[in-house]
Tab-separated table of N, CA and C in Angstrom:
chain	number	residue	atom	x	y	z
I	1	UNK	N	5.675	60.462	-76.198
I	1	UNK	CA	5.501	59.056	-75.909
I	1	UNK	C	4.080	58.674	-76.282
I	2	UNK	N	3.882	57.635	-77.200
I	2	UNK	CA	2.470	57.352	-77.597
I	2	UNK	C	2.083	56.154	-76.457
I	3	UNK	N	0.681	56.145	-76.633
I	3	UNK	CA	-0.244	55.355	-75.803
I	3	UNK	C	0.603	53.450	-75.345
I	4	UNK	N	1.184	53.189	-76.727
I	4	UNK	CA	1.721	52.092	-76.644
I	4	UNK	C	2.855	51.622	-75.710
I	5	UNK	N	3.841	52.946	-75.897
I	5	UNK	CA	4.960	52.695	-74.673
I	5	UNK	C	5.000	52.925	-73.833
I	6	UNK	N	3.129	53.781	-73.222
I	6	UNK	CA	3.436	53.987	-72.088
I	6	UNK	C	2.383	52.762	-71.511
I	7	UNK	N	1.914	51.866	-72.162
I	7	UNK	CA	0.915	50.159	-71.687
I	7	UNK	C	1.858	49.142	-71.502
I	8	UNK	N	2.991	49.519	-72.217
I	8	UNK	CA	3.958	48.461	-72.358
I	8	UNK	C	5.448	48.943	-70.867
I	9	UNK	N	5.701	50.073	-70.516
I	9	UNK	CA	6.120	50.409	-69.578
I	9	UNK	C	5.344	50.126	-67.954
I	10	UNK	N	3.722	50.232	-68.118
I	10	UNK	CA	3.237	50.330	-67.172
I	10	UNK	C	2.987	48.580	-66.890
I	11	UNK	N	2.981	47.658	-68.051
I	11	UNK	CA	3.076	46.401	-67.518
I	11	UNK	C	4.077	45.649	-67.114
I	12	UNK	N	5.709	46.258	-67.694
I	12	UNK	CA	6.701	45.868	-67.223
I	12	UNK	C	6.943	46.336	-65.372
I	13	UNK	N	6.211	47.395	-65.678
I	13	UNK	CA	6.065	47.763	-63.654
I	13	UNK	C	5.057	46.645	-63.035
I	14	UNK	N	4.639	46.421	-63.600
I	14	UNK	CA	3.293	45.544	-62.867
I	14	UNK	C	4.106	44.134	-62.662
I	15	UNK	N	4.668	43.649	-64.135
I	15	UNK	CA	5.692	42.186	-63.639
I	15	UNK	C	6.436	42.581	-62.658
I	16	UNK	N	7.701	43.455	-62.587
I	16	UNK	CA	8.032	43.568	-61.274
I	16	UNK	C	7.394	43.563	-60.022
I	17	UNK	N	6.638	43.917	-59.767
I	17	UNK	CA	5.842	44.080	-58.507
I	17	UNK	C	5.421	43.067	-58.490
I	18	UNK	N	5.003	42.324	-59.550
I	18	UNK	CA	4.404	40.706	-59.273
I	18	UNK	C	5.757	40.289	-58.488
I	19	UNK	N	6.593	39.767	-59.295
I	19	UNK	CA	7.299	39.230	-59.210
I	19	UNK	C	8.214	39.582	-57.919
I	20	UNK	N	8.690	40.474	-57.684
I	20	UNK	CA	8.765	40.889	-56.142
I	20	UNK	C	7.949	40.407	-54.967
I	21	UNK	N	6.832	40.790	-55.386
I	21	UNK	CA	5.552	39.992	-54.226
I	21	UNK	C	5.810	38.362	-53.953
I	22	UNK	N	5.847	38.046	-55.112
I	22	UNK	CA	6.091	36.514	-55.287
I	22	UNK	C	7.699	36.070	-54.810
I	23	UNK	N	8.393	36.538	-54.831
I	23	UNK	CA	9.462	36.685	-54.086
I	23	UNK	C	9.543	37.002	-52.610
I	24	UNK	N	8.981	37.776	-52.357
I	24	UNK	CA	8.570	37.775	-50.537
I	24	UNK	C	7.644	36.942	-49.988
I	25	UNK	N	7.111	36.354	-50.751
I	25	UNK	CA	5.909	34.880	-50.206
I	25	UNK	C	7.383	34.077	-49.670
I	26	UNK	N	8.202	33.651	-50.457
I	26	UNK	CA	9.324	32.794	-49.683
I	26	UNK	C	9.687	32.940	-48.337
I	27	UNK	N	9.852	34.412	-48.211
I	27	UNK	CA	10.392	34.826	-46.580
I	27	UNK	C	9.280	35.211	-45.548
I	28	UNK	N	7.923	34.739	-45.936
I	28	UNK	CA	7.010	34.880	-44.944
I	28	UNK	C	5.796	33.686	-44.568
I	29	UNK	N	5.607	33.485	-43.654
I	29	UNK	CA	5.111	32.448	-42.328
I	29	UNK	C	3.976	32.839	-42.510
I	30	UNK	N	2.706	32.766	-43.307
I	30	UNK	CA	1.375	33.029	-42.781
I	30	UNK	C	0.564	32.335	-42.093
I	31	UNK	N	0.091	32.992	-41.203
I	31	UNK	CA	-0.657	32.014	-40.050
I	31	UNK	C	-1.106	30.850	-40.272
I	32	UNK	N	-2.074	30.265	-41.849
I	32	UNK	CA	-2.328	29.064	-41.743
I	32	UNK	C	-1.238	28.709	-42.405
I	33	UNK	N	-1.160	27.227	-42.186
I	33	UNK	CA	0.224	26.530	-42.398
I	33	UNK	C	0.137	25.849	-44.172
I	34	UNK	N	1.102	25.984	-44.522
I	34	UNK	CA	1.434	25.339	-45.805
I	34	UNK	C	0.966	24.222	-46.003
I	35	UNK	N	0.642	22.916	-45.342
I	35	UNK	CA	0.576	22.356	-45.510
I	35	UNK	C	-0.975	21.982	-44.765
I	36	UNK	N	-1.380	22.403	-44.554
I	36	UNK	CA	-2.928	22.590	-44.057
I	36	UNK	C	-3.780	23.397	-45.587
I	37	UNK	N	-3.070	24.374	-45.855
I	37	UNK	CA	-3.530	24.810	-47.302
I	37	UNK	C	-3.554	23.536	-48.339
I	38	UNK	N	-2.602	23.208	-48.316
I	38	UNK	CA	-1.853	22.185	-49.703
I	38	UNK	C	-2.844	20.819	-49.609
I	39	UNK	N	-3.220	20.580	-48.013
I	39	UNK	CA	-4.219	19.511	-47.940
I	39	UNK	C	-6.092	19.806	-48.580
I	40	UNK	N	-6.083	21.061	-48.212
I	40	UNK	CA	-7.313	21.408	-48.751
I	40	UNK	C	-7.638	22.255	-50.440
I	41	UNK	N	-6.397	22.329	-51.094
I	41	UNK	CA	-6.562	22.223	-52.310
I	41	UNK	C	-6.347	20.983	-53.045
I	42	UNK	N	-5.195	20.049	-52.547
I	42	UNK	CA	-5.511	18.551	-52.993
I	42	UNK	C	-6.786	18.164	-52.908
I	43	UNK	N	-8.000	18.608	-51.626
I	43	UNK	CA	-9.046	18.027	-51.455
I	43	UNK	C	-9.799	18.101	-52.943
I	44	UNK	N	-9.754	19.467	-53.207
I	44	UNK	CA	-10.377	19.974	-54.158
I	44	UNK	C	-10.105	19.599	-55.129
I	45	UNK	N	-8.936	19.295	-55.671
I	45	UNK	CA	-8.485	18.628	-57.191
I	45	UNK	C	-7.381	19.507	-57.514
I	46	UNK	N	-6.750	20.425	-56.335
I	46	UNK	CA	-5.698	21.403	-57.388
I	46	UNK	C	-4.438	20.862	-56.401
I	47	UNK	N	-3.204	20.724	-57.219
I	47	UNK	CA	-2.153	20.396	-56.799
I	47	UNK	C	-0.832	21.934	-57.345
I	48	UNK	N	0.057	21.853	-56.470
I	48	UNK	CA	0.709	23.089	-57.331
I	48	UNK	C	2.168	22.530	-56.158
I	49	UNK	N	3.465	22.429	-57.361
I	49	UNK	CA	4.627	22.240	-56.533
I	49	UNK	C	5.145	23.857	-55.757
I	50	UNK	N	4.518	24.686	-56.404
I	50	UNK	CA	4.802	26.091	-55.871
I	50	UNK	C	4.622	26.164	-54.791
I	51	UNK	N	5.542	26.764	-53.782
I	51	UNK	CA	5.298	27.242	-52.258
I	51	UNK	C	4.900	28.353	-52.582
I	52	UNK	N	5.431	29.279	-53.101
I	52	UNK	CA	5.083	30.699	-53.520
I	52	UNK	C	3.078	30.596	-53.495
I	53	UNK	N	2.614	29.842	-54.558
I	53	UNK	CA	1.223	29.944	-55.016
I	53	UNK	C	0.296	29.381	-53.085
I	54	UNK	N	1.186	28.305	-52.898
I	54	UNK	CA	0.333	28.053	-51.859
I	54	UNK	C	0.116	29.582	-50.454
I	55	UNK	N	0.946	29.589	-50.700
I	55	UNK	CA	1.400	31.136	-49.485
I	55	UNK	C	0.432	31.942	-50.319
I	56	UNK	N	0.774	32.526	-51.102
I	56	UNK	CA	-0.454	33.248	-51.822
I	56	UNK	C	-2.227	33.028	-51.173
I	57	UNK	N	-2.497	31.825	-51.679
I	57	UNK	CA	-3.850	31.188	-51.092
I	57	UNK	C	-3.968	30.720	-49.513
I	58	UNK	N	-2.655	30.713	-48.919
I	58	UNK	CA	-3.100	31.286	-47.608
I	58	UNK	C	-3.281	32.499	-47.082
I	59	UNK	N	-2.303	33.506	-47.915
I	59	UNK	CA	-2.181	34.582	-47.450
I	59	UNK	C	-4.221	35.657	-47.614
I	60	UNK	N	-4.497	34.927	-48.828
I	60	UNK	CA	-6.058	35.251	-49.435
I	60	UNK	C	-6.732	34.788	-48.491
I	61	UNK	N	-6.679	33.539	-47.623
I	61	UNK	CA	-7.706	33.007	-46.963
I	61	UNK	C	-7.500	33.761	-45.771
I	62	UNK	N	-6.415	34.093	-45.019
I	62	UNK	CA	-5.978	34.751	-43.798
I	62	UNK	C	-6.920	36.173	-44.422
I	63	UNK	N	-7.282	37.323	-45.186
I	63	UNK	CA	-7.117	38.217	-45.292
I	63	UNK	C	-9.012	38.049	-45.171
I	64	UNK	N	-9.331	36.821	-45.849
I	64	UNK	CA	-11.023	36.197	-45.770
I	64	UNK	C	-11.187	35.993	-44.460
I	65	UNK	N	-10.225	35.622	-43.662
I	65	UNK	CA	-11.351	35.258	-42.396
I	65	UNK	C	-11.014	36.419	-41.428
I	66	UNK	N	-9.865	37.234	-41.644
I	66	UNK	CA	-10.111	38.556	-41.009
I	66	UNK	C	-11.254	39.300	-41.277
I	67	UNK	N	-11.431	39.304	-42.451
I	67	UNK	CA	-12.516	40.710	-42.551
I	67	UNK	C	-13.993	40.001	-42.247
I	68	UNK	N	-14.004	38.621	-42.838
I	68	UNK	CA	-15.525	38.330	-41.563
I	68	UNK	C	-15.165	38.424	-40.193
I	69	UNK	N	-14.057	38.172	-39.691
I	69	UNK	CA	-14.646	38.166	-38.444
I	69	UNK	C	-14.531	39.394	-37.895
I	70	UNK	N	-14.380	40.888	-38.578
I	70	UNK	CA	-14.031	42.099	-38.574
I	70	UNK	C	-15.660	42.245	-38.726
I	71	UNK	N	-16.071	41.794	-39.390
I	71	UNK	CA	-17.085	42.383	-39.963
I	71	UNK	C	-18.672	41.835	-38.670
I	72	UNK	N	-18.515	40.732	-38.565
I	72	UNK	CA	-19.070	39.788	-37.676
I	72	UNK	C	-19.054	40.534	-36.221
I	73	UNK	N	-17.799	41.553	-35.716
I	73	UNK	CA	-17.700	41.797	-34.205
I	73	UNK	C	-18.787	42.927	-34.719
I	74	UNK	N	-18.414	43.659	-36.061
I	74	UNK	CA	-19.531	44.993	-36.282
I	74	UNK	C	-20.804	44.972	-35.842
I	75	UNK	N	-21.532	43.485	-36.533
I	75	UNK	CA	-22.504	42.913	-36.311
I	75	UNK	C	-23.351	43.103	-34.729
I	76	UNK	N	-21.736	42.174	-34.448
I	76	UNK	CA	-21.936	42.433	-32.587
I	76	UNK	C	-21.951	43.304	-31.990
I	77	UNK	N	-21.569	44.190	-32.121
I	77	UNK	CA	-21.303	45.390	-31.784
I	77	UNK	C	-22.901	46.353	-31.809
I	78	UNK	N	-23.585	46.126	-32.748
I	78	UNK	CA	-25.106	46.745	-33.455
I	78	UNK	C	-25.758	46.118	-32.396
I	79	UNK	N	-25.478	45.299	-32.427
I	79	UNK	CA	-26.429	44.057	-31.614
I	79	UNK	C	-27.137	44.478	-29.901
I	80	UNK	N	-28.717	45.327	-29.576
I	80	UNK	CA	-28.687	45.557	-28.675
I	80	UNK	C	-28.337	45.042	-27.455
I	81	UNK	N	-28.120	45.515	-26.655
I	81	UNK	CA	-26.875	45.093	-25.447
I	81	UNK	C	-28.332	44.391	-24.598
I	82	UNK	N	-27.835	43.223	-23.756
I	82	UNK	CA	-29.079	43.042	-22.913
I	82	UNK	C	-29.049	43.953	-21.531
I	83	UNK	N	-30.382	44.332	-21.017
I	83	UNK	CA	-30.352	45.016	-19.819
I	83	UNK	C	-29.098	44.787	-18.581
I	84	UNK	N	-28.470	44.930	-18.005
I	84	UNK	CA	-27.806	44.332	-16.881
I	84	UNK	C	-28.595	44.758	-15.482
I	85	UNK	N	-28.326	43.912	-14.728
I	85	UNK	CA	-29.069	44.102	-13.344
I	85	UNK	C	-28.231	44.711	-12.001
I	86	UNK	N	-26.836	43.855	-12.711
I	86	UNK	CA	-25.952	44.348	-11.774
I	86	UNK	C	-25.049	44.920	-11.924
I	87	UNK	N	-24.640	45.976	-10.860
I	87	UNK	CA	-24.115	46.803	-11.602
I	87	UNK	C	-22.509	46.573	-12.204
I	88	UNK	N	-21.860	45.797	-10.736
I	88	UNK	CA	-20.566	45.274	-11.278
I	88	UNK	C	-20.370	44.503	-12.618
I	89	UNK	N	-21.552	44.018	-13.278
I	89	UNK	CA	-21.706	43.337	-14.985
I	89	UNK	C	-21.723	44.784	-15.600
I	90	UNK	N	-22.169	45.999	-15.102
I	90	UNK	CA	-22.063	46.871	-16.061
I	90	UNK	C	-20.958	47.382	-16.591
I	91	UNK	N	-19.556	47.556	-15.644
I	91	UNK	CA	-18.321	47.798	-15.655
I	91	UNK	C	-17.492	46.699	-16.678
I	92	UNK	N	-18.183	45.905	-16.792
I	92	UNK	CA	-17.084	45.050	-17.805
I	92	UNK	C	-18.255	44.355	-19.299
I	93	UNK	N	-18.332	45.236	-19.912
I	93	UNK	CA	-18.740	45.270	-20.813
I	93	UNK	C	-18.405	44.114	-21.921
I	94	UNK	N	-18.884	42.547	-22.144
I	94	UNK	CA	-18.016	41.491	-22.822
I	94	UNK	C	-18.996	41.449	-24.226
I	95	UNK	N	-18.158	41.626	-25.237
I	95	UNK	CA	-18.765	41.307	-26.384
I	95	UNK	C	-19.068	39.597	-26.530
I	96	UNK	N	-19.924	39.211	-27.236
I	96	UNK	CA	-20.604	37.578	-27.502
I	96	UNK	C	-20.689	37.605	-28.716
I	97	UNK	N	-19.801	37.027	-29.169
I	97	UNK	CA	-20.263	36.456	-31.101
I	97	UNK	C	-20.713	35.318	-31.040
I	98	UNK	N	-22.087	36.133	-31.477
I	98	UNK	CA	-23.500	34.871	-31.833
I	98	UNK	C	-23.034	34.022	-33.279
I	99	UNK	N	-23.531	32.765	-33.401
I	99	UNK	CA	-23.691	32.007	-34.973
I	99	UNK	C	-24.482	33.219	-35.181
I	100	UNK	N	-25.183	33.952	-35.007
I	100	UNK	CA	-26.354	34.828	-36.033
I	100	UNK	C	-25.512	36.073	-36.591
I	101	UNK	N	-24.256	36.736	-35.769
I	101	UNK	CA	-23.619	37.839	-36.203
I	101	UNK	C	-22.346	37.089	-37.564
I	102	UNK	N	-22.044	35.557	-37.121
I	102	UNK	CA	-20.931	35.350	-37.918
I	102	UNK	C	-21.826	35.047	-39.056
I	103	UNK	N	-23.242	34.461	-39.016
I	103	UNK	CA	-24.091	34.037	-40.407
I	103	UNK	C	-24.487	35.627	-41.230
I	104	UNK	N	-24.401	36.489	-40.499
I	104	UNK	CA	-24.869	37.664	-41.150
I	104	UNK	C	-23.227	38.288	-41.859
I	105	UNK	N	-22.406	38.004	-41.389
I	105	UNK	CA	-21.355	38.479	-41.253
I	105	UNK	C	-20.823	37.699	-42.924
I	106	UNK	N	-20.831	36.121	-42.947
I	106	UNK	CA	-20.384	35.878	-44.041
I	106	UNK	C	-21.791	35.382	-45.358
I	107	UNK	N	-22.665	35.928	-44.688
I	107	UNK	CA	-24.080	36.056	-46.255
I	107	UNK	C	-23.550	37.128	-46.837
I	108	UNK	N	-23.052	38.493	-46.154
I	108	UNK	CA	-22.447	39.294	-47.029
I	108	UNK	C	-21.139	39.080	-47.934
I	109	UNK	N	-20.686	37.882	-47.740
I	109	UNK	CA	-19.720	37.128	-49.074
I	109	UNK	C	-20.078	36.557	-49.492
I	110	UNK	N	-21.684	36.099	-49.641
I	110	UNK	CA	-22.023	34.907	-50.729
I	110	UNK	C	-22.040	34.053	-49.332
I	111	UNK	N	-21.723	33.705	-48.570
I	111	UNK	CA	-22.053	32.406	-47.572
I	111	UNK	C	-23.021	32.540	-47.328
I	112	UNK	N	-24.071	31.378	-47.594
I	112	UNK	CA	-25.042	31.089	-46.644
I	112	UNK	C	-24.869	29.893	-45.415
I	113	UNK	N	-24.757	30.377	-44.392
I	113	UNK	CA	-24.784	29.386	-43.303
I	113	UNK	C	-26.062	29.030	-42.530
I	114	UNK	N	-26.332	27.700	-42.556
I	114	UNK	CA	-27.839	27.508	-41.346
I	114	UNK	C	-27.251	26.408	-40.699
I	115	UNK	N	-27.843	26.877	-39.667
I	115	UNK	CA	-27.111	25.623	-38.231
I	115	UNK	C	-28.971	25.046	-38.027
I	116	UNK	N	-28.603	23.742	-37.284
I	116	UNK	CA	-29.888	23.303	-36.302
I	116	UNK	C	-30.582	24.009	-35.270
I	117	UNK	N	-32.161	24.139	-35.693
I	117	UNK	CA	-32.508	25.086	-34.542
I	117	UNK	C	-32.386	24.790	-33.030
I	118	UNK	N	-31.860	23.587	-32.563
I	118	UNK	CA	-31.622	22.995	-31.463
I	118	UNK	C	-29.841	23.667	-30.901
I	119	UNK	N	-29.461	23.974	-32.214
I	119	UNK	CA	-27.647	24.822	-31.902
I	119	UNK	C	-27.558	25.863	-30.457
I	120	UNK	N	-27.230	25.718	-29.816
I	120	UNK	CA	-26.693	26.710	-28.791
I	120	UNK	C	-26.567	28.190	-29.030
I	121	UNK	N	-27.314	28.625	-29.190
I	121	UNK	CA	-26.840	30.514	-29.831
I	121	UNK	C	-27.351	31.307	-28.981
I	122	UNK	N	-27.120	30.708	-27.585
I	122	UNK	CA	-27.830	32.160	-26.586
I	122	UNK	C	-26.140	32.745	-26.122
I	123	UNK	N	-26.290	34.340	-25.086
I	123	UNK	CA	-25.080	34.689	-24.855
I	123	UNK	C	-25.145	33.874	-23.498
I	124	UNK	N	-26.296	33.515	-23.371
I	124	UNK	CA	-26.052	33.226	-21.321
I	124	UNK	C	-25.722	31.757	-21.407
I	125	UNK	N	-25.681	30.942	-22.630
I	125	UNK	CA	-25.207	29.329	-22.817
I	125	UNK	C	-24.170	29.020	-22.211
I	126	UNK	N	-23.406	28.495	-21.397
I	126	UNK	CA	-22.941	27.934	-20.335
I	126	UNK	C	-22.203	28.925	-19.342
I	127	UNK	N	-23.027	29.368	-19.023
I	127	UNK	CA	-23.313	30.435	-18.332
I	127	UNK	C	-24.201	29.933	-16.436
I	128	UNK	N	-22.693	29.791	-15.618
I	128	UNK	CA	-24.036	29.349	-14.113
I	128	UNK	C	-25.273	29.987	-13.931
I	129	UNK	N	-26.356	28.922	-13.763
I	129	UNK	CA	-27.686	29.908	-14.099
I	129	UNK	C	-27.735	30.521	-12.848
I	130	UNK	N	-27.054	30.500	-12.034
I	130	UNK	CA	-27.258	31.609	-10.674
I	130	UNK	C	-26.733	33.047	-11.195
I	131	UNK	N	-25.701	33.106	-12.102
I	131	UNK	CA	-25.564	34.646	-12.574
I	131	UNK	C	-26.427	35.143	-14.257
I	132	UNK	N	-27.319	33.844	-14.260
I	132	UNK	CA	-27.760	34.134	-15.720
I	132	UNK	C	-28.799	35.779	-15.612
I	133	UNK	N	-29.209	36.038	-16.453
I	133	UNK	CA	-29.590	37.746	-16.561
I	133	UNK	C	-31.727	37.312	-17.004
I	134	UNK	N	-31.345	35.971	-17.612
I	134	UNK	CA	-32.842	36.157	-18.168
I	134	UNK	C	-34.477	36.445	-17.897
């Protein structure tokens, strides 16, 4: 078998599998809604009668805001813990996603995010200041 029939075999596998994939976009529900997608690529200038393509570009955006915010708890997670005083706060250990872990979180995709330095980004922010820690 020369080089040719086996580029030309290995892309007829690849259409199938497209095309299969694109075939199971029909029978699946991705979290953001079709038509929440379809509004924000009209925004943009792209229109497509395809359900298939739109599911696609939700299914891409669902898979984008998992891994920041996968990536973002990491963040949090690094993030030194503040002292606790008491001890019953020590037993329940609550993670806080700061704007600073989700801004670090999506600069590593090319996002740059800056909020107002007046923005709320403490963990103790509405927080009764009788149990605040500071």
């Amino acid at each position: 078998m020369n080089h040719g029939q086996q580029s030309g075999e290995a892309k007829h596998e690849d259409d199938a599998a497209l095309t299969e994939f694109l075939a199971s976009l029909m029978d699946y529900t991705p979290t953001i809604p079709d038509d929440l997608v379809e509004h924000y690529l009209a925004k943009s200038g792209f229109q497509c009668p395809d359900v298939r393509l739109i599911r696609l570009v939700a299914v891409a955006t669902q898979k984008f805001v998992a891994d920041v915010a996968s990536d973002a708890l990491q963040h949090c997670k690094a993030r030194p813990a503040p002292v606790v005083k008491d001890k019953r706060q020590q037993k329940e250990k609550r993670l806080i996603l700061t704007m600073e872990d989700l801004s670090k979180a999506l600069r590593e995709y090319g996002v740059n995010v800056k909020h107002p330095e007046y923005f709320a980004d403490s963990p103790s922010t509405g927080i009764d200041p009788a149990t605040r820690e500071e």
